[in-house]
PDB file of C-alpha atoms in Angstrom:
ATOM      1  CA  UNK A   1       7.955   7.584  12.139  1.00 49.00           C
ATOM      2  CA  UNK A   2       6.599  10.498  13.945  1.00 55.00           C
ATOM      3  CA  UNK A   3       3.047  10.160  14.925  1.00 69.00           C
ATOM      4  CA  UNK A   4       2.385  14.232  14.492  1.00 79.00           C
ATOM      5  CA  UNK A   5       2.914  13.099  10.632  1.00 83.00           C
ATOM      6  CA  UNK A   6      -0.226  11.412  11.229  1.00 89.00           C
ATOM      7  CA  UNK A   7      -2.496  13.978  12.774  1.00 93.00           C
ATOM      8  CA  UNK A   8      -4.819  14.872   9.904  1.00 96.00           C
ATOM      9  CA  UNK A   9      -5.873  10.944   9.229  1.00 96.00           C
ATOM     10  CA  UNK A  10      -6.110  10.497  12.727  1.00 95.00           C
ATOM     11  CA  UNK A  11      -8.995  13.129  13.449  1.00 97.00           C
ATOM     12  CA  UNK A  12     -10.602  11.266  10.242  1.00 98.00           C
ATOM     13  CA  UNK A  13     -10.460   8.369  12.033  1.00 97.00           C
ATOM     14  CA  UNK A  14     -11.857   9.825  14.947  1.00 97.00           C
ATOM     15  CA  UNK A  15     -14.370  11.488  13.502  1.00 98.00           C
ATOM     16  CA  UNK A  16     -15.431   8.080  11.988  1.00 98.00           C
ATOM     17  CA  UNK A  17     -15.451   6.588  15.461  1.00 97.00           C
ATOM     18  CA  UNK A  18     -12.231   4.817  15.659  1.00 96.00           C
ATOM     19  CA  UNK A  19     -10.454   5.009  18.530  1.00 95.00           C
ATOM     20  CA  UNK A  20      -6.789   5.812  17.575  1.00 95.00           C
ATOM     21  CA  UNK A  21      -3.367   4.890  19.159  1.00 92.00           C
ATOM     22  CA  UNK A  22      -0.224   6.579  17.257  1.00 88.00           C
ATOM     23  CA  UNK A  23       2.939   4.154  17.939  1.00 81.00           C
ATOM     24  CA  UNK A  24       5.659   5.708  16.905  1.00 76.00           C
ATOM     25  CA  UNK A  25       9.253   3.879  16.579  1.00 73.00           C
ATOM     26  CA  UNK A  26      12.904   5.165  16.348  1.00 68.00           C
ATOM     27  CA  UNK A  27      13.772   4.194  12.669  1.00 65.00           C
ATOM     28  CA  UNK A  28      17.401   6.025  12.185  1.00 66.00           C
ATOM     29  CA  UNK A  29      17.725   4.814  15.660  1.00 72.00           C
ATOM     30  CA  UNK A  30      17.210   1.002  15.904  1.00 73.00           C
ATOM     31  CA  UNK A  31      17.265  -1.518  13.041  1.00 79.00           C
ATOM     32  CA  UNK A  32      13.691  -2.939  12.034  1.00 81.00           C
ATOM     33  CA  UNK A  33      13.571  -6.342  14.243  1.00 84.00           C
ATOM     34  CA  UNK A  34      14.534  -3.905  17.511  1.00 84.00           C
ATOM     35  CA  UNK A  35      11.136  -1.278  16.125  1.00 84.00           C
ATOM     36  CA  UNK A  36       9.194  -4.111  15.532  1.00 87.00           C
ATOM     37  CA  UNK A  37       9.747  -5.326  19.061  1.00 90.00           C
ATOM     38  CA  UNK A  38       8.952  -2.114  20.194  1.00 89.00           C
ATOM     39  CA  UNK A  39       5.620  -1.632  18.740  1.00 90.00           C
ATOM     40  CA  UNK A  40       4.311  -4.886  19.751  1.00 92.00           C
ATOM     41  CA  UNK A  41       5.240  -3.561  23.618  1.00 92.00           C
ATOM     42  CA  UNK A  42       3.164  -0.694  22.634  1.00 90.00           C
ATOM     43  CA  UNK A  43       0.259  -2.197  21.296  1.00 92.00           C
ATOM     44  CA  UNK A  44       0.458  -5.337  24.041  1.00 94.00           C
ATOM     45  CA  UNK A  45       0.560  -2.335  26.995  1.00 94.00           C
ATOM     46  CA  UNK A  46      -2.525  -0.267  24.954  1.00 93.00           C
ATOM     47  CA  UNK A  47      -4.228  -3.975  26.302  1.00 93.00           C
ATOM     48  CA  UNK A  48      -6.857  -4.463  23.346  1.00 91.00           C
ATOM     49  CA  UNK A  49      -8.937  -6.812  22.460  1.00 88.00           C
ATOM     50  CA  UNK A  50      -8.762  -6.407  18.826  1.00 88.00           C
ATOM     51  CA  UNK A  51      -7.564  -3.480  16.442  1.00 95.00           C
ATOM     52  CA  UNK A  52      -6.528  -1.995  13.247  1.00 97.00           C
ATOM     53  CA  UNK A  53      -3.559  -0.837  11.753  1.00 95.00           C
ATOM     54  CA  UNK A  54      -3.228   2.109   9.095  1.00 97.00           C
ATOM     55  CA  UNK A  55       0.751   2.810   8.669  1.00 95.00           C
ATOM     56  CA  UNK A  56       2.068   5.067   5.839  1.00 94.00           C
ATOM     57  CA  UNK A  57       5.549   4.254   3.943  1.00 92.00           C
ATOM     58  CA  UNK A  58       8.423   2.614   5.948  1.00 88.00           C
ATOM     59  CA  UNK A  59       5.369   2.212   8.572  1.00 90.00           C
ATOM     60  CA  UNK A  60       3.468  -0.587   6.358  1.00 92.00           C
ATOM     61  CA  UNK A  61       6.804  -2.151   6.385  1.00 90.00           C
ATOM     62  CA  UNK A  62       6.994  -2.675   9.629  1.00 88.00           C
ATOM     63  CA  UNK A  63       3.104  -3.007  10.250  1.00 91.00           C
ATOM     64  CA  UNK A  64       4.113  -6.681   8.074  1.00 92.00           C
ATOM     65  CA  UNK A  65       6.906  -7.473  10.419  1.00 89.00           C
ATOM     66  CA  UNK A  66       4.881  -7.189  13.566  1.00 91.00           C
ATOM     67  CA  UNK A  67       2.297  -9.456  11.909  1.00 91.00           C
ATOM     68  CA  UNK A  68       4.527 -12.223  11.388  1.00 88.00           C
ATOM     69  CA  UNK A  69       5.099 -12.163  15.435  1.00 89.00           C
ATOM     70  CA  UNK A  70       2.749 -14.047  17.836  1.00 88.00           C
ATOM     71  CA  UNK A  71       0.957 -13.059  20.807  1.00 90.00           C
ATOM     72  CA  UNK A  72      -0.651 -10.188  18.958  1.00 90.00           C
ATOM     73  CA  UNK A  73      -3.909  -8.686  19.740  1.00 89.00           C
ATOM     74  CA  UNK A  74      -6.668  -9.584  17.277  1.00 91.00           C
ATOM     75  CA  UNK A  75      -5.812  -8.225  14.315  1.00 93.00           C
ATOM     76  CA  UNK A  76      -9.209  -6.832  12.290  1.00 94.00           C
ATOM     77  CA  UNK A  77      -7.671  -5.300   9.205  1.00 97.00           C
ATOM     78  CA  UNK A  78      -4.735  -3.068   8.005  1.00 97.00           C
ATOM     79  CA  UNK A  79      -4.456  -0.246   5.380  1.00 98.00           C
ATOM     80  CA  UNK A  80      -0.742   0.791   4.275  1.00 98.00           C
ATOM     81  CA  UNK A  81      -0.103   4.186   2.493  1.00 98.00           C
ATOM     82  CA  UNK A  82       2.278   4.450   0.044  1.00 98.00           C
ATOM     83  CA  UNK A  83       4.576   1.579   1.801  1.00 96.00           C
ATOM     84  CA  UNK A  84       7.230  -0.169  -0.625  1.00 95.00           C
ATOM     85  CA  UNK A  85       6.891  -3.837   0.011  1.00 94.00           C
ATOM     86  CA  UNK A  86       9.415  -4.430  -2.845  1.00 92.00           C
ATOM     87  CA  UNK A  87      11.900  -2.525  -1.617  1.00 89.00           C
ATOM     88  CA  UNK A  88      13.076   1.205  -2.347  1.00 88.00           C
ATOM     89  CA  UNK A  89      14.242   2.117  -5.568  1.00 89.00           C
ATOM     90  CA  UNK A  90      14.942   5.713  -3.742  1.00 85.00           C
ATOM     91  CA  UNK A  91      16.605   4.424  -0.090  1.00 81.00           C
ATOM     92  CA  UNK A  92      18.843   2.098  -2.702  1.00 80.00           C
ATOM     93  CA  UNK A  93      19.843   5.151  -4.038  1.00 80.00           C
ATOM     94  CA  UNK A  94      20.408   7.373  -1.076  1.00 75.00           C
ATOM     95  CA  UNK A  95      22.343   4.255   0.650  1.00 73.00           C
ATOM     96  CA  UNK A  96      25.585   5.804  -1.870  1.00 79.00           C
ATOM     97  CA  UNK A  97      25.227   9.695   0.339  1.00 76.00           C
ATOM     98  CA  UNK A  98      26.915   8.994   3.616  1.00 74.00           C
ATOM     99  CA  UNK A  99      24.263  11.761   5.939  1.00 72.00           C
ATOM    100  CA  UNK A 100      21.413   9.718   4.110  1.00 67.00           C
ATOM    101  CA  UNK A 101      23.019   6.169   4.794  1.00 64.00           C
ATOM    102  CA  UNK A 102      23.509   6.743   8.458  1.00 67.00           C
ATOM    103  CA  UNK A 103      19.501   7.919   8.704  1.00 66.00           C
ATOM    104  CA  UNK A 104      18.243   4.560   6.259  1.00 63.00           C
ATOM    105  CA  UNK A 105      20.843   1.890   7.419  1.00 65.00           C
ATOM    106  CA  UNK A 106      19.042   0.006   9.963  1.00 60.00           C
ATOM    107  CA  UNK A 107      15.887   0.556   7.978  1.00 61.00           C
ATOM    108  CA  UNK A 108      17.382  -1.234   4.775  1.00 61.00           C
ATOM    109  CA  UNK A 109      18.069  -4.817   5.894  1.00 61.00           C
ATOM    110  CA  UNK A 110      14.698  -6.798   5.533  1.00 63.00           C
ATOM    111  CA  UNK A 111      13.024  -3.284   4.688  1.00 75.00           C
ATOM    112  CA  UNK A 112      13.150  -0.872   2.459  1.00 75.00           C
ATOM    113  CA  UNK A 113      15.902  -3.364   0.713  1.00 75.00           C
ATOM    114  CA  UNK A 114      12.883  -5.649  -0.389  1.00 78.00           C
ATOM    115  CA  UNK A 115      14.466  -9.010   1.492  1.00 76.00           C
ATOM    116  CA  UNK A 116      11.861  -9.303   4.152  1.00 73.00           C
ATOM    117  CA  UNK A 117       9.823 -12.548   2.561  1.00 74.00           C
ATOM    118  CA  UNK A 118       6.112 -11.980   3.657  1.00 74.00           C
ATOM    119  CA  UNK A 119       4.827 -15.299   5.380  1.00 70.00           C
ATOM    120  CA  UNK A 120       1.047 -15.963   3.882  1.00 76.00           C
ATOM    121  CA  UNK A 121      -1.153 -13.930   6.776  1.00 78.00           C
ATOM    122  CA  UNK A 122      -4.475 -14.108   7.350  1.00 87.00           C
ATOM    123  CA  UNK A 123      -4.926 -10.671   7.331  1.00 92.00           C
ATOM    124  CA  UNK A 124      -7.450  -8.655   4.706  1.00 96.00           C
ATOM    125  CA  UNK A 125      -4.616  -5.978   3.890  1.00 97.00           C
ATOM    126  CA  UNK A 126      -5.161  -3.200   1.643  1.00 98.00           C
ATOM    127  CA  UNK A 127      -2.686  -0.469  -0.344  1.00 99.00           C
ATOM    128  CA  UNK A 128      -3.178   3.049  -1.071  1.00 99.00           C
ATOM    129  CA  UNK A 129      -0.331   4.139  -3.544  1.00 99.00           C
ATOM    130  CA  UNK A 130       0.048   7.675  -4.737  1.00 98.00           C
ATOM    131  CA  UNK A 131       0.720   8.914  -8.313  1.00 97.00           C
ATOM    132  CA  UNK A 132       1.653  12.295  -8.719  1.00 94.00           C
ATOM    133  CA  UNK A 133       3.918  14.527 -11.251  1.00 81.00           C
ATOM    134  CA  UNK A 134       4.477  16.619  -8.248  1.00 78.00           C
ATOM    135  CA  UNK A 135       8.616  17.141  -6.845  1.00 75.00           C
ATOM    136  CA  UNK A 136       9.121  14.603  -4.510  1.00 80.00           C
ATOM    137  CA  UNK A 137      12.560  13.349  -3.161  1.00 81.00           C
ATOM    138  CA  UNK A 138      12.638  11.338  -6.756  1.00 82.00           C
ATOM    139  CA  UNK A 139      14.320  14.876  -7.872  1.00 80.00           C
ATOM    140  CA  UNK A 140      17.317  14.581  -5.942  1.00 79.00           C
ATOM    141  CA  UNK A 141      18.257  11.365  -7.789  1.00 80.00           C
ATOM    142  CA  UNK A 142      17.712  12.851 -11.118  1.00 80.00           C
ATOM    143  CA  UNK A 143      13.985  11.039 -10.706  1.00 82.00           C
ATOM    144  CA  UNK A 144      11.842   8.180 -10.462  1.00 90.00           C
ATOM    145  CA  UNK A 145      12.569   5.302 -13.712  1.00 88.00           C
ATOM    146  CA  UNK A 146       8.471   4.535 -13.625  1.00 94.00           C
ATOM    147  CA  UNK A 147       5.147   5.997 -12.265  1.00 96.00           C
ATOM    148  CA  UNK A 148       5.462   6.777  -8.116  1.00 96.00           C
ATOM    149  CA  UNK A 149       4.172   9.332  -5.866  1.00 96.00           C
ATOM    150  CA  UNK A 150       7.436  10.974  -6.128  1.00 94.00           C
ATOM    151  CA  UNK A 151       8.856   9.091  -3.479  1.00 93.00           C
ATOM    152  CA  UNK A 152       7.727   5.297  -3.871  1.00 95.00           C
ATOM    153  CA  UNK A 153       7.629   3.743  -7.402  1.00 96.00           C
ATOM    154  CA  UNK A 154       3.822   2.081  -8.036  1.00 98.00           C
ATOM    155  CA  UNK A 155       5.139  -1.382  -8.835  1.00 97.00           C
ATOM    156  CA  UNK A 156       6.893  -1.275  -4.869  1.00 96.00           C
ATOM    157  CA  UNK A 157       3.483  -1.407  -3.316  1.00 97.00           C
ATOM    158  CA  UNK A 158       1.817  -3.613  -4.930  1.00 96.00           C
ATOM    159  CA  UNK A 159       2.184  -7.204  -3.332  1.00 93.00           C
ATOM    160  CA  UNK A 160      -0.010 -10.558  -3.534  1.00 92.00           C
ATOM    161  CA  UNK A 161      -0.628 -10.336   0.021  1.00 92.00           C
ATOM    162  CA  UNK A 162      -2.704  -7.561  -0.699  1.00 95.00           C
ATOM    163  CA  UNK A 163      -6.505  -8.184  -0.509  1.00 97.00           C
ATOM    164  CA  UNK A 164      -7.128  -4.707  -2.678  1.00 98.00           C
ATOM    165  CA  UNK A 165      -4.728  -1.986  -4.648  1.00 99.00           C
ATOM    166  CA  UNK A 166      -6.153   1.542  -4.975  1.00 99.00           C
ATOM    167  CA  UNK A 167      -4.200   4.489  -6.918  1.00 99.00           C
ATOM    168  CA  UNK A 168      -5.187   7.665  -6.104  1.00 98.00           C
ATOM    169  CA  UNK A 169      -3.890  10.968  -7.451  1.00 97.00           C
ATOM    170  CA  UNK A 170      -1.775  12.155  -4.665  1.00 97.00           C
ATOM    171  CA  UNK A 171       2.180  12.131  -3.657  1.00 96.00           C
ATOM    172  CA  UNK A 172       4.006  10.487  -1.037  1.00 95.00           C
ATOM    173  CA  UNK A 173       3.539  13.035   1.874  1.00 94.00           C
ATOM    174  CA  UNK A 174      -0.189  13.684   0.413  1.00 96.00           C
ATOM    175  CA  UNK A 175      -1.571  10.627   1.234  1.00 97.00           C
ATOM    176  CA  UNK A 176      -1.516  11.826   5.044  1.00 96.00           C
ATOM    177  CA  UNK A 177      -3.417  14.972   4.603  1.00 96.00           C
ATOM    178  CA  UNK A 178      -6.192  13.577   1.804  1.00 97.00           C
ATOM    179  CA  UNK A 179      -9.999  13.722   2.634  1.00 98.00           C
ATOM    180  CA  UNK A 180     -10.407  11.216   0.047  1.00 98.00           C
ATOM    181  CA  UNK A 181      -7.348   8.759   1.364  1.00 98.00           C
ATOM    182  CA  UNK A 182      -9.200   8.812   4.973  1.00 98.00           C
ATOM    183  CA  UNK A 183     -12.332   8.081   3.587  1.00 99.00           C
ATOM    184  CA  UNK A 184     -10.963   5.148   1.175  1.00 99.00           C
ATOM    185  CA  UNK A 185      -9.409   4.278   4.798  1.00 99.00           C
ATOM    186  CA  UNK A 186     -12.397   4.113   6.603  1.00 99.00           C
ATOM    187  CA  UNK A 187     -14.085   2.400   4.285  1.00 99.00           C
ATOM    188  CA  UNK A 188     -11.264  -0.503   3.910  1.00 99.00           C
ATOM    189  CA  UNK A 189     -11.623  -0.398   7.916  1.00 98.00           C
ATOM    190  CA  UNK A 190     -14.840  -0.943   8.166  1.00 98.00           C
ATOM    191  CA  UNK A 191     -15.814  -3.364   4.964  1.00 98.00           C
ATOM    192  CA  UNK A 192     -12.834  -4.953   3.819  1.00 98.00           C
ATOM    193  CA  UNK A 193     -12.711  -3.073   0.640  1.00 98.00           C
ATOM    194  CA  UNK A 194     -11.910   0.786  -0.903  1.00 98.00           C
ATOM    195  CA  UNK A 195     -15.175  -0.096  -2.715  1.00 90.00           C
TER     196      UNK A 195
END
């Protein structure tokens, strides 16, 4: 992912004094064990103590792989946005276009294809999924067979590992630029709950 994609929850995150580190990764580039290799070097060389993680979509995917590694940081608490823990109804779909494939291939094996098994983590890790009857990339595949944000169905982020599930009214792309997501953020962040 592209950290400017992240700009408008990062100033809410500054603006609720969180100190925040994009990590971005090469995802059409390098399969998911080579990104997740990648952003531990990141966060190990950003030498913290202890931190968060927010990640949005493919992100929270990989924001689960890097906690199954050791030699982490302390981690405090992560939110994921919109991320499909139970694999991709759409990327299963796209995998049949050949200009899509070659983008989603090394993001499909023990991603979005659902076969990464989540070892029980000691983590308090919370979801914000979107609903929304806006177009989202759902169109292109003659839509979505259940309720999604357009791009992710509902029942793909929601997880046992998850400490807390929140809906909000907003689609895929939306949940970056929401007032309301960043404060449901911040709030996870700081209390361990959207509450």
């Amino acid at each position: 992912m592209n950290s400017v994609e992240m700009l408008y929850l990062n100033h809410q995150l500054s603006k609720a004094n969180f100190t925040v580190h994009s990590l971005s990764y090469p995802s059409a580039k390098h399969d998911i064990a080579h990104n997740t290799q990648l952003l531990k070097q990141k966060l190990l060389a950003l030498n913290l103590d202890s931190t968060y993680i927010v990640a949005h979509s493919l992100g929270g995917i990989m924001s689960m792989h890097l906690l199954a590694l050791d030699g982490l940081p302390k981690i405090e608490r992560i939110v994921l946005l919109g991320s499909p823990l139970n694999g991709s109804y759409i990327a299963d779909k796209f995998m049949t276009w050949p200009l899509v494939n070659r983008l989603l291939k090394n993001s499909m094996g023990n991603g979005l294809d659902g076969n990464f098994t989540m070892p029980s983590m000691p983590y308090e890790i919370g979801m914000i999924a979107g609903v929304s009857d806006s177009l989202g990339v759902g169109t292109l595949v003659g839509g979505l067979p259940e309720e999604s944000d357009g791009t992710v169905l509902l029942s793909e982020t929601q997880h046992e590992i998850l400490k807390e599930h929140i809906v909000v009214d907003k689609n895929h792309t939306g949940l970056l630029f929401s007032k309301d997501v960043a404060d449901l953020t911040v709030s996870f962040l700081n209390t361990g709950s959207f509450q």
